[in-house]
Structures are given as structure tokens and as C-alpha cells.
mmCIF file of C-alpha atoms in Angstrom:
data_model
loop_
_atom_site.group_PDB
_atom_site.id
_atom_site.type_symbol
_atom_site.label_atom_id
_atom_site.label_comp_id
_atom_site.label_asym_id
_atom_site.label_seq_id
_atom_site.Cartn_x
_atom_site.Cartn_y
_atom_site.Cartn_z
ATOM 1 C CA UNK A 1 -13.072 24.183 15.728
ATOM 2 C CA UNK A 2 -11.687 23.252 12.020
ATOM 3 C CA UNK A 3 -13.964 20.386 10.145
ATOM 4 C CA UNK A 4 -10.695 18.580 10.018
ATOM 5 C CA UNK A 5 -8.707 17.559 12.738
ATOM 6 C CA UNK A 6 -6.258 15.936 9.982
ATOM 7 C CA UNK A 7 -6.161 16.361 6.372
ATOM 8 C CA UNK A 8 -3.382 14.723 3.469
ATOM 9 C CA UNK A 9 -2.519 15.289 0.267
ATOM 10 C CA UNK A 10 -0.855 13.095 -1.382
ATOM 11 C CA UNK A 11 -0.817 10.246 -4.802
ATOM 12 C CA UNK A 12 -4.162 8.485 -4.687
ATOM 13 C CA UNK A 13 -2.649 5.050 -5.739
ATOM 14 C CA UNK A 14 -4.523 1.847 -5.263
ATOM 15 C CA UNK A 15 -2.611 -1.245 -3.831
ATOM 16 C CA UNK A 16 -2.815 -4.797 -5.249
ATOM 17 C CA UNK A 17 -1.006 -7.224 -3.119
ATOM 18 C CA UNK A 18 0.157 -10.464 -3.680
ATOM 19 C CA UNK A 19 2.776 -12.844 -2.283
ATOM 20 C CA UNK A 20 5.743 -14.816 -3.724
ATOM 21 C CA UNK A 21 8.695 -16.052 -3.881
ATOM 22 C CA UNK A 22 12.114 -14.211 -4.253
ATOM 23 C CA UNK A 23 12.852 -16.841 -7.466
ATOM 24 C CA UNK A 24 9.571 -15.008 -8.972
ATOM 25 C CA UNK A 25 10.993 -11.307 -8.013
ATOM 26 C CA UNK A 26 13.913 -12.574 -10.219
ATOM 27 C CA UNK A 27 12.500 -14.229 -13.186
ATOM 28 C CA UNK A 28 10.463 -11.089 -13.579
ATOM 29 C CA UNK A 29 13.353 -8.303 -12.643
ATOM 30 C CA UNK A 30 11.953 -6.630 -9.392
ATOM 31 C CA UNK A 31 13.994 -5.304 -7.408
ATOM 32 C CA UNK A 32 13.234 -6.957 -3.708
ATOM 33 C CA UNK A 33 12.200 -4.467 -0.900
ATOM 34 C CA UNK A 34 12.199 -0.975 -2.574
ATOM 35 C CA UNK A 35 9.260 1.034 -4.230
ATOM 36 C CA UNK A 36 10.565 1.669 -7.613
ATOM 37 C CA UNK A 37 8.016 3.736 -10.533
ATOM 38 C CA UNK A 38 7.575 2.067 -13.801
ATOM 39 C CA UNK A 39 5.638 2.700 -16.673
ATOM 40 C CA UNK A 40 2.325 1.499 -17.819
ATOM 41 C CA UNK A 41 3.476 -1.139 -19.783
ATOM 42 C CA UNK A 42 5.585 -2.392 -17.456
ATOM 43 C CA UNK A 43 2.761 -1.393 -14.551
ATOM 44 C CA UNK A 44 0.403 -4.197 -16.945
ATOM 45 C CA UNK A 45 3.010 -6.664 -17.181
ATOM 46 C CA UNK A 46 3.315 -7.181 -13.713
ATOM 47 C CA UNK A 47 -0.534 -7.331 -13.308
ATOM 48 C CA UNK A 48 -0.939 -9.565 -15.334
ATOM 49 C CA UNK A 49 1.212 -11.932 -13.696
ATOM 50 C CA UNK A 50 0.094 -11.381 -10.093
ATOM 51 C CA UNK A 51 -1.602 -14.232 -8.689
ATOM 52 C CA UNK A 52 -4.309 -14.150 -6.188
ATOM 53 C CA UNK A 53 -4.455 -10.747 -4.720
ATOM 54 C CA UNK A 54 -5.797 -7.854 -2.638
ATOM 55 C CA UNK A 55 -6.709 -5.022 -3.647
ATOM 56 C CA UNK A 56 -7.124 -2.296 -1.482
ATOM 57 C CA UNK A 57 -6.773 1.504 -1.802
ATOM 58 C CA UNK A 58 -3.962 2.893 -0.876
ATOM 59 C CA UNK A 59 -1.021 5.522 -1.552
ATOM 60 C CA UNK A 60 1.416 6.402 1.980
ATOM 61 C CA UNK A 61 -0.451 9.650 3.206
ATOM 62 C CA UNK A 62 -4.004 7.857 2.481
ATOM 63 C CA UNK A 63 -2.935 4.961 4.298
ATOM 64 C CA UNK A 64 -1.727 7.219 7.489
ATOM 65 C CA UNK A 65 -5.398 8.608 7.057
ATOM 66 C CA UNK A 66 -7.157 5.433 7.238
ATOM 67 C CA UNK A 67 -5.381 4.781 10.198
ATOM 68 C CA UNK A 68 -6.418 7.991 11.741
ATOM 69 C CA UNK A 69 -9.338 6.808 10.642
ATOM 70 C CA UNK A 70 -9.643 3.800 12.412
ATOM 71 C CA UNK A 71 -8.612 5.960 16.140
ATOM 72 C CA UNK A 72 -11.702 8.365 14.877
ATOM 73 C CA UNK A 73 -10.421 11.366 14.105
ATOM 74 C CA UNK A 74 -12.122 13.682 11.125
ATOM 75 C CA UNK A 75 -10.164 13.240 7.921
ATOM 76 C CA UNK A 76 -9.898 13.926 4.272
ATOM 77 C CA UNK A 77 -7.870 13.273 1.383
ATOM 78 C CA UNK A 78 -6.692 15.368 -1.245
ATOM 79 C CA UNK A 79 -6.235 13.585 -4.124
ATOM 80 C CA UNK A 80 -6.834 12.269 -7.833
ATOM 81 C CA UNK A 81 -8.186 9.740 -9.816
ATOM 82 C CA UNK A 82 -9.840 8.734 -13.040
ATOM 83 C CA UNK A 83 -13.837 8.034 -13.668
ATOM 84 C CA UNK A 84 -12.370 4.033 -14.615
ATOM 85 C CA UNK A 85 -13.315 1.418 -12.502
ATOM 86 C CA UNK A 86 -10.105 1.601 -9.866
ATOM 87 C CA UNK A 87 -11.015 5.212 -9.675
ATOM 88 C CA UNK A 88 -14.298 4.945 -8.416
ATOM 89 C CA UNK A 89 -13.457 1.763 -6.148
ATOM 90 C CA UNK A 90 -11.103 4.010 -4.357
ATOM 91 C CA UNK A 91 -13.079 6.691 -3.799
ATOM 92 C CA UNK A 92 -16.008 4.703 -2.404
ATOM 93 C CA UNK A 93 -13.223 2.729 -0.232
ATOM 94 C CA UNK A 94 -12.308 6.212 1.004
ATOM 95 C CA UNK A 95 -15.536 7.252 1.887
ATOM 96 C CA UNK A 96 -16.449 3.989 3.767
ATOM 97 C CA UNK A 97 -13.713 4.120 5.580
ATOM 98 C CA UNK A 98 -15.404 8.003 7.061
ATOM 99 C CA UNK A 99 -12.420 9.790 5.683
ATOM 100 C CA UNK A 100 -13.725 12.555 2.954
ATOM 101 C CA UNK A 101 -12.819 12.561 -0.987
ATOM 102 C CA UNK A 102 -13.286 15.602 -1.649
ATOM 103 C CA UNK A 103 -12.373 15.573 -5.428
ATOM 104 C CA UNK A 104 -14.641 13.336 -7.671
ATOM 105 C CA UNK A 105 -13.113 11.081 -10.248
ATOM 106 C CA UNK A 106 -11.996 12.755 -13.271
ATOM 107 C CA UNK A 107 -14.266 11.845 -15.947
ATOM 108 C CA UNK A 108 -12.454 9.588 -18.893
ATOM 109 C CA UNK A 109 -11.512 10.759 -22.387
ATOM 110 C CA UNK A 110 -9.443 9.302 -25.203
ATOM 111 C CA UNK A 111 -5.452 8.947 -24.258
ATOM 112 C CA UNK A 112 -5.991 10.239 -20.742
ATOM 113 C CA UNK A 113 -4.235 8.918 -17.766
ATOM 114 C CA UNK A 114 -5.714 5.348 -16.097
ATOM 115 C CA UNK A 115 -6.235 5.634 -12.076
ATOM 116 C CA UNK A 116 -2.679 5.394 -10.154
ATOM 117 C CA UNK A 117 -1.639 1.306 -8.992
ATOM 118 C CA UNK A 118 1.065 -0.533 -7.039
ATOM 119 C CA UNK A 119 1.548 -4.094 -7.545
ATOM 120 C CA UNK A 120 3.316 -5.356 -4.823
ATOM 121 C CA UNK A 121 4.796 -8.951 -4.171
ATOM 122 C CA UNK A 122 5.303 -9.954 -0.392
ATOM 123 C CA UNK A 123 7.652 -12.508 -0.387
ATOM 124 C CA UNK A 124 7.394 -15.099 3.217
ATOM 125 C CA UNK A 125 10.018 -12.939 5.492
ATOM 126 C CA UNK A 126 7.529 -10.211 4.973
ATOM 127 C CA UNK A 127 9.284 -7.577 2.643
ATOM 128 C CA UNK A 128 7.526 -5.951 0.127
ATOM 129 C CA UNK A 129 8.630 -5.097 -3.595
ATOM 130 C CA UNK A 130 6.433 -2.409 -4.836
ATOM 131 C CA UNK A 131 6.426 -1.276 -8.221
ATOM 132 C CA UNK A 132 3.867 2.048 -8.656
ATOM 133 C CA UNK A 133 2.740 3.248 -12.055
ATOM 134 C CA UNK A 134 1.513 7.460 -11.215
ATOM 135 C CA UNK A 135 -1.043 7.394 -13.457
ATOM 136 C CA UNK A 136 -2.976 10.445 -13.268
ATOM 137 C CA UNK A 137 -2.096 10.721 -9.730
ATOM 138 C CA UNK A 138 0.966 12.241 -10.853
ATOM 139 C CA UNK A 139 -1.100 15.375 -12.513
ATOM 140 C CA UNK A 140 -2.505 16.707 -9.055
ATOM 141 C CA UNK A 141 -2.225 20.268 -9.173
ATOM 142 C CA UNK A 142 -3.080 23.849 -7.184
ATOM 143 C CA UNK A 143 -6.310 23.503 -8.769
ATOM 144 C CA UNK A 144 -7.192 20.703 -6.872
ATOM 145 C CA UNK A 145 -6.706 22.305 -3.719
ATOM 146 C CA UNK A 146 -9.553 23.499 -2.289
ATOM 147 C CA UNK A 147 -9.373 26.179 0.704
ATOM 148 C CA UNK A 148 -12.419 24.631 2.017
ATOM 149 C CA UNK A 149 -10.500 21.397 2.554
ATOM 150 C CA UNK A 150 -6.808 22.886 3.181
ATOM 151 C CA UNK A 151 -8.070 25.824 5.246
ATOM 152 C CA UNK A 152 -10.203 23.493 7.436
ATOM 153 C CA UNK A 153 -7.743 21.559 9.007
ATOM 154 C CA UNK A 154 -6.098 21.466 12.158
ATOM 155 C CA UNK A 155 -3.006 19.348 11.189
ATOM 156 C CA UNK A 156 -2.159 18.948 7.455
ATOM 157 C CA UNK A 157 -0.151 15.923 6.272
ATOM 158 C CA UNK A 158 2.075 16.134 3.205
ATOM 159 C CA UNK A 159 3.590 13.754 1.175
ATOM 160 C CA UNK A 160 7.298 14.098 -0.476
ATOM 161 C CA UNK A 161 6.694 12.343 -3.555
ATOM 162 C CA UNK A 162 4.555 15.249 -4.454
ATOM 163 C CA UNK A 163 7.854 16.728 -4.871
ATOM 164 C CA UNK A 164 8.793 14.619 -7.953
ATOM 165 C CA UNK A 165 6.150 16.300 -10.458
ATOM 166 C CA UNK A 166 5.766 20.216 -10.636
ATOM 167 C CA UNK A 167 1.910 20.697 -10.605
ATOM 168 C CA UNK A 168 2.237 18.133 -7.221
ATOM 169 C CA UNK A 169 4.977 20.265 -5.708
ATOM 170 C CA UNK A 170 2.664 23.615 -6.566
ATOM 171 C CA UNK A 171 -0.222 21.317 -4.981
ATOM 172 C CA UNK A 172 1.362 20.952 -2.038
ATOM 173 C CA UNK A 173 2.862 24.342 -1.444
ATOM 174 C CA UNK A 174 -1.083 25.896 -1.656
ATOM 175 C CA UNK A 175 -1.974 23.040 0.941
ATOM 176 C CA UNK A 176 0.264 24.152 3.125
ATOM 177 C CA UNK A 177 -0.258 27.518 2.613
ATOM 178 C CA UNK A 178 -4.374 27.091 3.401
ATOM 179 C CA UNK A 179 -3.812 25.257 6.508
ATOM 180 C CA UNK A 180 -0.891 27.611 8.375
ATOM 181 C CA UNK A 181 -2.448 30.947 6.664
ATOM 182 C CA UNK A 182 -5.938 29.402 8.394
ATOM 183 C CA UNK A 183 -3.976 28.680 11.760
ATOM 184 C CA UNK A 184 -3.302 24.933 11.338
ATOM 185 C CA UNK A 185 -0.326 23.610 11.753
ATOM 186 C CA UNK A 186 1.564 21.608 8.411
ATOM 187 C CA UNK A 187 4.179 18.706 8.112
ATOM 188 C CA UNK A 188 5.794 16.569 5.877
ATOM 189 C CA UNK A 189 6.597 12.388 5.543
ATOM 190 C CA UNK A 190 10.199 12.569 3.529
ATOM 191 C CA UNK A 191 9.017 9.675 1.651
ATOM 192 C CA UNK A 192 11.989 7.988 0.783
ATOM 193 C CA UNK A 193 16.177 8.235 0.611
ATOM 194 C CA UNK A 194 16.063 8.494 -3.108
ATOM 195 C CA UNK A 195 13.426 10.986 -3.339
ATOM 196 C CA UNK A 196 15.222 13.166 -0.486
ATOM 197 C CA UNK A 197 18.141 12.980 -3.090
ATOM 198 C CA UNK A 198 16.201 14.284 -5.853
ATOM 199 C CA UNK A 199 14.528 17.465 -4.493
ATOM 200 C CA UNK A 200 17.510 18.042 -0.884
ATOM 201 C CA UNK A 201 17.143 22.029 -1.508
ATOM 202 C CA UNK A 202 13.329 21.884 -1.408
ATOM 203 C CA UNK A 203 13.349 19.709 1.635
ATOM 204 C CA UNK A 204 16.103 21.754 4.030
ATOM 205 C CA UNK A 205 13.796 24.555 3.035
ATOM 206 C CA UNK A 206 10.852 22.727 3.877
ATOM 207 C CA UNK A 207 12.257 21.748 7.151
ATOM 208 C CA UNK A 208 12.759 25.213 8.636
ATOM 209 C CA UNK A 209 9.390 26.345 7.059
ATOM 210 C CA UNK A 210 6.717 23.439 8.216
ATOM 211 C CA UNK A 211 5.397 22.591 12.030
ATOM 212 C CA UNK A 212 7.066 18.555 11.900
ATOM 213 C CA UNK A 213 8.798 16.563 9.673
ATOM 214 C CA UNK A 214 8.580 12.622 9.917
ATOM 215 C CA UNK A 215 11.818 10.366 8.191
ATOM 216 C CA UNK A 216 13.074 7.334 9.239
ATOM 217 C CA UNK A 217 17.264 7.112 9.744
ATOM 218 C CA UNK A 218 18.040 7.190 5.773
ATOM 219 C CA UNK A 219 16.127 9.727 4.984
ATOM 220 C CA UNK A 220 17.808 11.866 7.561
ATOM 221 C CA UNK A 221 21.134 11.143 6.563
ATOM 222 C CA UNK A 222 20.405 11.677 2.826
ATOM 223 C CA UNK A 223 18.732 15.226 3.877
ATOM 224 C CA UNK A 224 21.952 16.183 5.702
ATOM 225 C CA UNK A 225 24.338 14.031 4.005
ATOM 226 C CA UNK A 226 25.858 12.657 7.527
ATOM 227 C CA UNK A 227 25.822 10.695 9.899
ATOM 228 C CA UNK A 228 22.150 10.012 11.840
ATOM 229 C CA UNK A 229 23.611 12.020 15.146
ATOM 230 C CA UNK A 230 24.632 15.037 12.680
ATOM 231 C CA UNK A 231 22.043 14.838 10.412
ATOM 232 C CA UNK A 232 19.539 14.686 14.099
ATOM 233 C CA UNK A 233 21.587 17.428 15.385
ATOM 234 C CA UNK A 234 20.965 20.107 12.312
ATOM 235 C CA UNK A 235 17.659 19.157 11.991
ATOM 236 C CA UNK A 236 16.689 19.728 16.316
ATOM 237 C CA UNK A 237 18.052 23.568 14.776
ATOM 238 C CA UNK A 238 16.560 23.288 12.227
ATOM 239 C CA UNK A 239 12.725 22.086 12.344
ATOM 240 C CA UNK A 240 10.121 22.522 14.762
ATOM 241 C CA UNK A 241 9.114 19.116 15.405
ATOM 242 C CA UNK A 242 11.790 16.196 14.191
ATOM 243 C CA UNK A 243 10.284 12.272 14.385
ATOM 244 C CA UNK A 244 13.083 9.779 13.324
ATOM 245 C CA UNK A 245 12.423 5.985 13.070
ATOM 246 C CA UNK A 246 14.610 3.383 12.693
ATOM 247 C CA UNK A 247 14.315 -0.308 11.787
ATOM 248 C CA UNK A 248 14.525 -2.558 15.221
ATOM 249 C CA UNK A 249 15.730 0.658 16.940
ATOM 250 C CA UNK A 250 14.282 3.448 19.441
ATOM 251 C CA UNK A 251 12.062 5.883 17.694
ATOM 252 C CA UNK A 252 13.924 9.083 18.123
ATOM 253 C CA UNK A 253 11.321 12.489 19.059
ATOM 254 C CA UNK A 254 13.192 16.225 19.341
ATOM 255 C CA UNK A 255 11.001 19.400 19.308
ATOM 256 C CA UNK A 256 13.406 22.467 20.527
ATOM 257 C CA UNK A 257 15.512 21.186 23.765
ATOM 258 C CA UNK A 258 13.266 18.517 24.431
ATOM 259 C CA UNK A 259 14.439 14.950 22.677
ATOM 260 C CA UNK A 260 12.846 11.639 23.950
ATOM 261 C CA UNK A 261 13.732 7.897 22.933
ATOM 262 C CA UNK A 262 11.042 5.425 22.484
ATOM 263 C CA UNK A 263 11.242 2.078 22.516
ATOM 264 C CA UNK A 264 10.285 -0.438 19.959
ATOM 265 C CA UNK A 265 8.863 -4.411 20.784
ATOM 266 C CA UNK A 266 10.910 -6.707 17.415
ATOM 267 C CA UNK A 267 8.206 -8.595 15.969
ATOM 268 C CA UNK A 268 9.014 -10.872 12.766
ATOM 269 C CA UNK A 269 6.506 -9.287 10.151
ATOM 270 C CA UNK A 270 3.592 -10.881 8.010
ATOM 271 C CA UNK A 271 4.471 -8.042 5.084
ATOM 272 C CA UNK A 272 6.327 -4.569 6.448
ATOM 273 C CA UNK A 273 3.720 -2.882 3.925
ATOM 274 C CA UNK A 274 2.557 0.565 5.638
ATOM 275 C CA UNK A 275 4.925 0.459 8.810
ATOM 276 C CA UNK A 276 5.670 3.640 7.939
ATOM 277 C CA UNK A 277 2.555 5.040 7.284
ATOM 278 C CA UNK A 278 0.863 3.577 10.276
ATOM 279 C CA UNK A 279 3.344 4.682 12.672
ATOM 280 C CA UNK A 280 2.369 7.827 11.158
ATOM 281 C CA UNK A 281 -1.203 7.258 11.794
ATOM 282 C CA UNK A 282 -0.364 7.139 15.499
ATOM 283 C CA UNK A 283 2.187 9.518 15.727
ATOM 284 C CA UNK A 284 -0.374 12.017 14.465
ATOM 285 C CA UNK A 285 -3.092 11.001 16.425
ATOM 286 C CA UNK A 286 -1.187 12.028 19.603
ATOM 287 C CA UNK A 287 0.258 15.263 18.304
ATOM 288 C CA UNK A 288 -3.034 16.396 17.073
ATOM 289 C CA UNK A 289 -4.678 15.310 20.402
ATOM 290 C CA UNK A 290 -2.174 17.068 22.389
ATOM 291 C CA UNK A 291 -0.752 14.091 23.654
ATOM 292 C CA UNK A 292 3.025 14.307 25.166
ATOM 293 C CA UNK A 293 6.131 13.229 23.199
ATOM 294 C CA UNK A 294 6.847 10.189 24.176
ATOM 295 C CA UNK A 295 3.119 8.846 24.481
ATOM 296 C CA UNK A 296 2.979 10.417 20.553
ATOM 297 C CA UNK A 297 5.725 7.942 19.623
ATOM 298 C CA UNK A 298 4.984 5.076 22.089
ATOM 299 C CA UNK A 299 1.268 5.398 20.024
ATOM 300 C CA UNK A 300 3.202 5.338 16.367
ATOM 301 C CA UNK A 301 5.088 2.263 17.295
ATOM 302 C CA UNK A 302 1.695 0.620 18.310
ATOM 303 C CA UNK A 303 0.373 1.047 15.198
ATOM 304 C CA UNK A 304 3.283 0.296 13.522
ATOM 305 C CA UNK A 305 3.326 -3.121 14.798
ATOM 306 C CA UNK A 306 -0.239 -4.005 14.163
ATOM 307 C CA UNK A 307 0.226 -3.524 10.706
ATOM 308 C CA UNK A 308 2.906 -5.413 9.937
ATOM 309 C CA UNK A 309 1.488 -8.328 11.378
ATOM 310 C CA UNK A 310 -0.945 -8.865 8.694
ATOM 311 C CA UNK A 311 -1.245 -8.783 4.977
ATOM 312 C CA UNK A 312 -1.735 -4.512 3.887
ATOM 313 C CA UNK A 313 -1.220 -1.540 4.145
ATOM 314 C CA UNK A 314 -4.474 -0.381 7.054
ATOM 315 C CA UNK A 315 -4.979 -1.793 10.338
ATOM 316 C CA UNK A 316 -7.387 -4.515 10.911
ATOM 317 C CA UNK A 317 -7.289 -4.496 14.534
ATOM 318 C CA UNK A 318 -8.856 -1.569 16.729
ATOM 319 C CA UNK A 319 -6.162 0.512 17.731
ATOM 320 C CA UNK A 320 -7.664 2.749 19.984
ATOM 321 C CA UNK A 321 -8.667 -0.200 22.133
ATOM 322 C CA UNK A 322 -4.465 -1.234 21.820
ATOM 323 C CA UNK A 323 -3.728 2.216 23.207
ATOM 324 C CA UNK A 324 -6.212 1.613 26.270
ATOM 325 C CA UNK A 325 -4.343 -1.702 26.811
ATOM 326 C CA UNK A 326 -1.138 0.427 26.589
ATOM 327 C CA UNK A 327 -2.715 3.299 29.273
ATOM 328 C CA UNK A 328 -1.892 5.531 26.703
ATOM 329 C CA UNK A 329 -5.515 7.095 26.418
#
């Protein structure tokens, strides 16, 4: 038995959430329902003209872990912060939410990097703008990898955004390594169309190389530049395990000959922050539980939808208790 029945790596970013109005999104230039970077002027801008807001800790991978979380499975979170005051709220959040933080806050010094933020602006039909300064998120490295943590889990979780910085993309490749060389099994979240653009060699690599691979319909397309029944058809050949999901469509699940369709229940959405991540969270939870295809992906689209029915990025309901409603467990 591993310590870890799923570990992530990923940015440590923490979310503040607020809502408004698509006339604010324009008066202050954000582009409505993407995640776009920006810089830490910009990053304090934006703050600064939030109004009432949450703040919660968050980043996609850690939010898929919280969810795990929240079903009770043993989790940790490779990741990085600063010794500021955002760093050490989000490793306490981690912690009492039971997953493990295995790296302490880096402590401060002059002209280092703050602690990695969103602000995000939920405007009433629910779709989020969020606008992420990397902070020293953005410096994770190999060295923060421990073996201990890598090594000792059953299913590893990696985020693509890692991708976009060397010392991440290094990070990631020892995770990996750790957890297969250690007889786990390792997969990836695409992250997003434009980050499939900017690293499409690493990830068809990645692809053949890792146990699953979860995108939703752009990503696939952007991976194989075609359309989603091409792109779905090169990656069945391609990967071991291939999750696609698509907005108000089935959930599409294809490991080797077997391919299943799962149904998804339209619900209008409070904010459509951490859809992805949560139907993550219960995808996961059934592959690392053994749990058949289609109940894998039924349990994903549970999740899914409890988290888009209220304000955030982590479930507030308890989902385990949704998947005994279900008869899934």
C-alpha cells in the first residue's frame, strides 16, 4: 500500500472571487470567460478593484485534490509558495482540508516572488474571467520533488501549465518519473487550448508515455489539430486511458477497444469555476478505486455539477453521499 492513493503537482495559486457585471469586465479590459496571465502590476490593479470577495486556495490540480479530498481519499500536493501571508493561508487551508503540503513556505527576502493569485470576476450567467499572476508558483522545480511524496503514490496527477516554465516542466517530468519508476500509475489535465498550442510536441509525447490523459473537446482538437472524432481517434492509438468532456455534451471515456459515452444532466450554473477540476476529482476517484468506465465518468459529471452550482472552485456538498444517491458506490 502507497501513503498516497492520489498525489498533484501543480501551481499553488490562491483564488479570490468576486462577482460583476460584464460593463465592469469592460471598463477594466478583461477578457470575459478565459484564464489569461498578467503581471503583478496588473495582478494589483485588479485587486484592488475587486469588491467583496472570497478567497479561497486554489490552483486546477489542488482544486481536483480537495475534491478527492472531500470523497476521502489520501492526498498531497506538490507545490510552492512564499512565507507572506497568502502563502501561509494556503498552506494551512491545504492541510485542513486533510490533503498534505509537503513543501513549507519559502521564507521571504528582498525582490523575491509574492505567493501565486487569481482574481476572478463571475459575472450573473455564471462565467468566470480569471486573470492569474504565477508568482513564485511559476519557479517550482525538480528540487521540489520529493521521492517520498512522488514515489508514494498510487495515481499521480499532473498539471499542463507546468509546461509553460522550464524548472515546472523538469518538475513534472521527476514526478512522473517517482510515481511509474515506484509502480504508480501517472496522468495529465491538458489545461487549456492555448497552452496545448504552446508546448503540442511535449504533449503527443506525453500522451503515448503517461497511464491517462484528461482534455475537454478543444483541447483535443488543438493536440491533433482536427476534428474531435480524429483528434479521439489518434489519441484511442495513442494513449492508454483518453477522458474527453464537452460543454452540455456526453463525456466521452476510451481506454484500448473499450469507448463508453456518458451522459451529462444541463444545469444553468452559479459560476462554471472548477467544472473542470471537479469532474476531475470524480473521475479520479473511480479510476483509482477501480471503479468501471462509465461509473468513473458518471462520478466526474456528479461532481462537476455540484460545483458549478455554487460560488468556487471546491465542493460544498458531500459528494460521496451524491454518489450513494446515484448507486454508484
Amino acid at each position: 500500500m502507497k501513503k498516497y492513493q492520489v498525489v498533484g503537482i501543480g501551481n499553488a495559486i490562491v483564488d479570490v472571487i468576486s462577482r460583476c457585471d460584464d460593463a465592469f469586465l469592460s471598463k477594466m479590459g478583461i477578457e470575459k470567460g478565459i484564464m489569461q496571465l498578467v503581471e503583478q502590476d496588473r495582478g494589483e490593479h485588479l485587486y484592488d478593484h475587486m469588491a467583496d470577495h472570497l478567497k479561497i486556495p486554489g490552483g486546477s490540480v489542488a482544486n481536483t485534490l480537495a475534491g478527492l479530498g472531500n470523497l476521502g481519499l489520501s492526498t498531497a500536493f506538490i507545490g510552492r509558495v512564499r512565507a507572506d501571508a497568502l502563502g501561509r493561508f494556503y498552506a494551512e487551508e491545504m492541510a485542513k482540508g486533510g490533503t498534505d503540503f509537503p513543501n513549507a513556505p519559502v521564507a521571504m527576502g528582498a525582490g523575491d516572488l509574492p505567493t501565486s493569485r487569481s482574481m476572478i470576476f463571475v459575472t450573473p450567467d455564471g462565467e468566470r474571467s480569471m486573470n492569474t499572476y504565477l508568482g513564485i508558483s511559476s519557479e517550482l522545480g525538480p528540487d521540489d520533488v520529493s521521492d517520498d511524496v512522488a514515489g508514494q503514490a498510487e495515481v499521480l496527477f499532473l498539471e499542463g501549465y507546468l509546461y509553460d516554465k522550464p524548472k515546472g516542466k523538469e518538475a513534472f517530468e521527476a514526478a512522473a518519473r517517482a510515481c511509474r519508476t515506484a509502480g504508480g500509475r501517472a496522468g495529465i489535465a491538458l489545461s487549456d487550448p492555448f497552452c496545448v498550442d504552446r508546448h503540442r510536441n511535449d504533449f503527443r509525447r506525453l500522451v503515448k508515455e503517461l497511464d491517462y490523459v484528461i482534455g475537454n473537446q478543444h483541447e483535443w482538437e488543438s493536440l491533433y489539430q482536427t476534428d474531435l472524432g480524429s483528434a479521439l481517434e489518434q489519441a484511442a492509438q495513442d494513449a492508454g486511458l483518453v477522458v474527453c468532456t464537452r460543454s452540455g455534451h456526453d463525456v466521452v471515456l476510451v481506454r484500448g477497444d473499450e469507448q463508453v459515452t456518458v451522459p451529462v444532466t444541463e444545469i444553468t450554473p452559479v459560476d462554471a469555476t472548477g467544472a473542470g477540476d471537479q469532474f476531475a476529482a470524480g473521475f479520479l476517484y473511480g479510476y483509482a478505486t477501480g471503479a468501471p468506465l462509465d461509473v468513473a465518468g458518471r462520478m466526474g459529471c456528479i461532481t462537476a455539477a455540484e460545483v458549478i452550482s455554487h460560488i468556487g472552485a471546491r465542493p460544498e456538498a458531500d459528494t460521496k453521499a451524491l454518489f450513494k444517491k446515484a448507486g454508484l458506490i
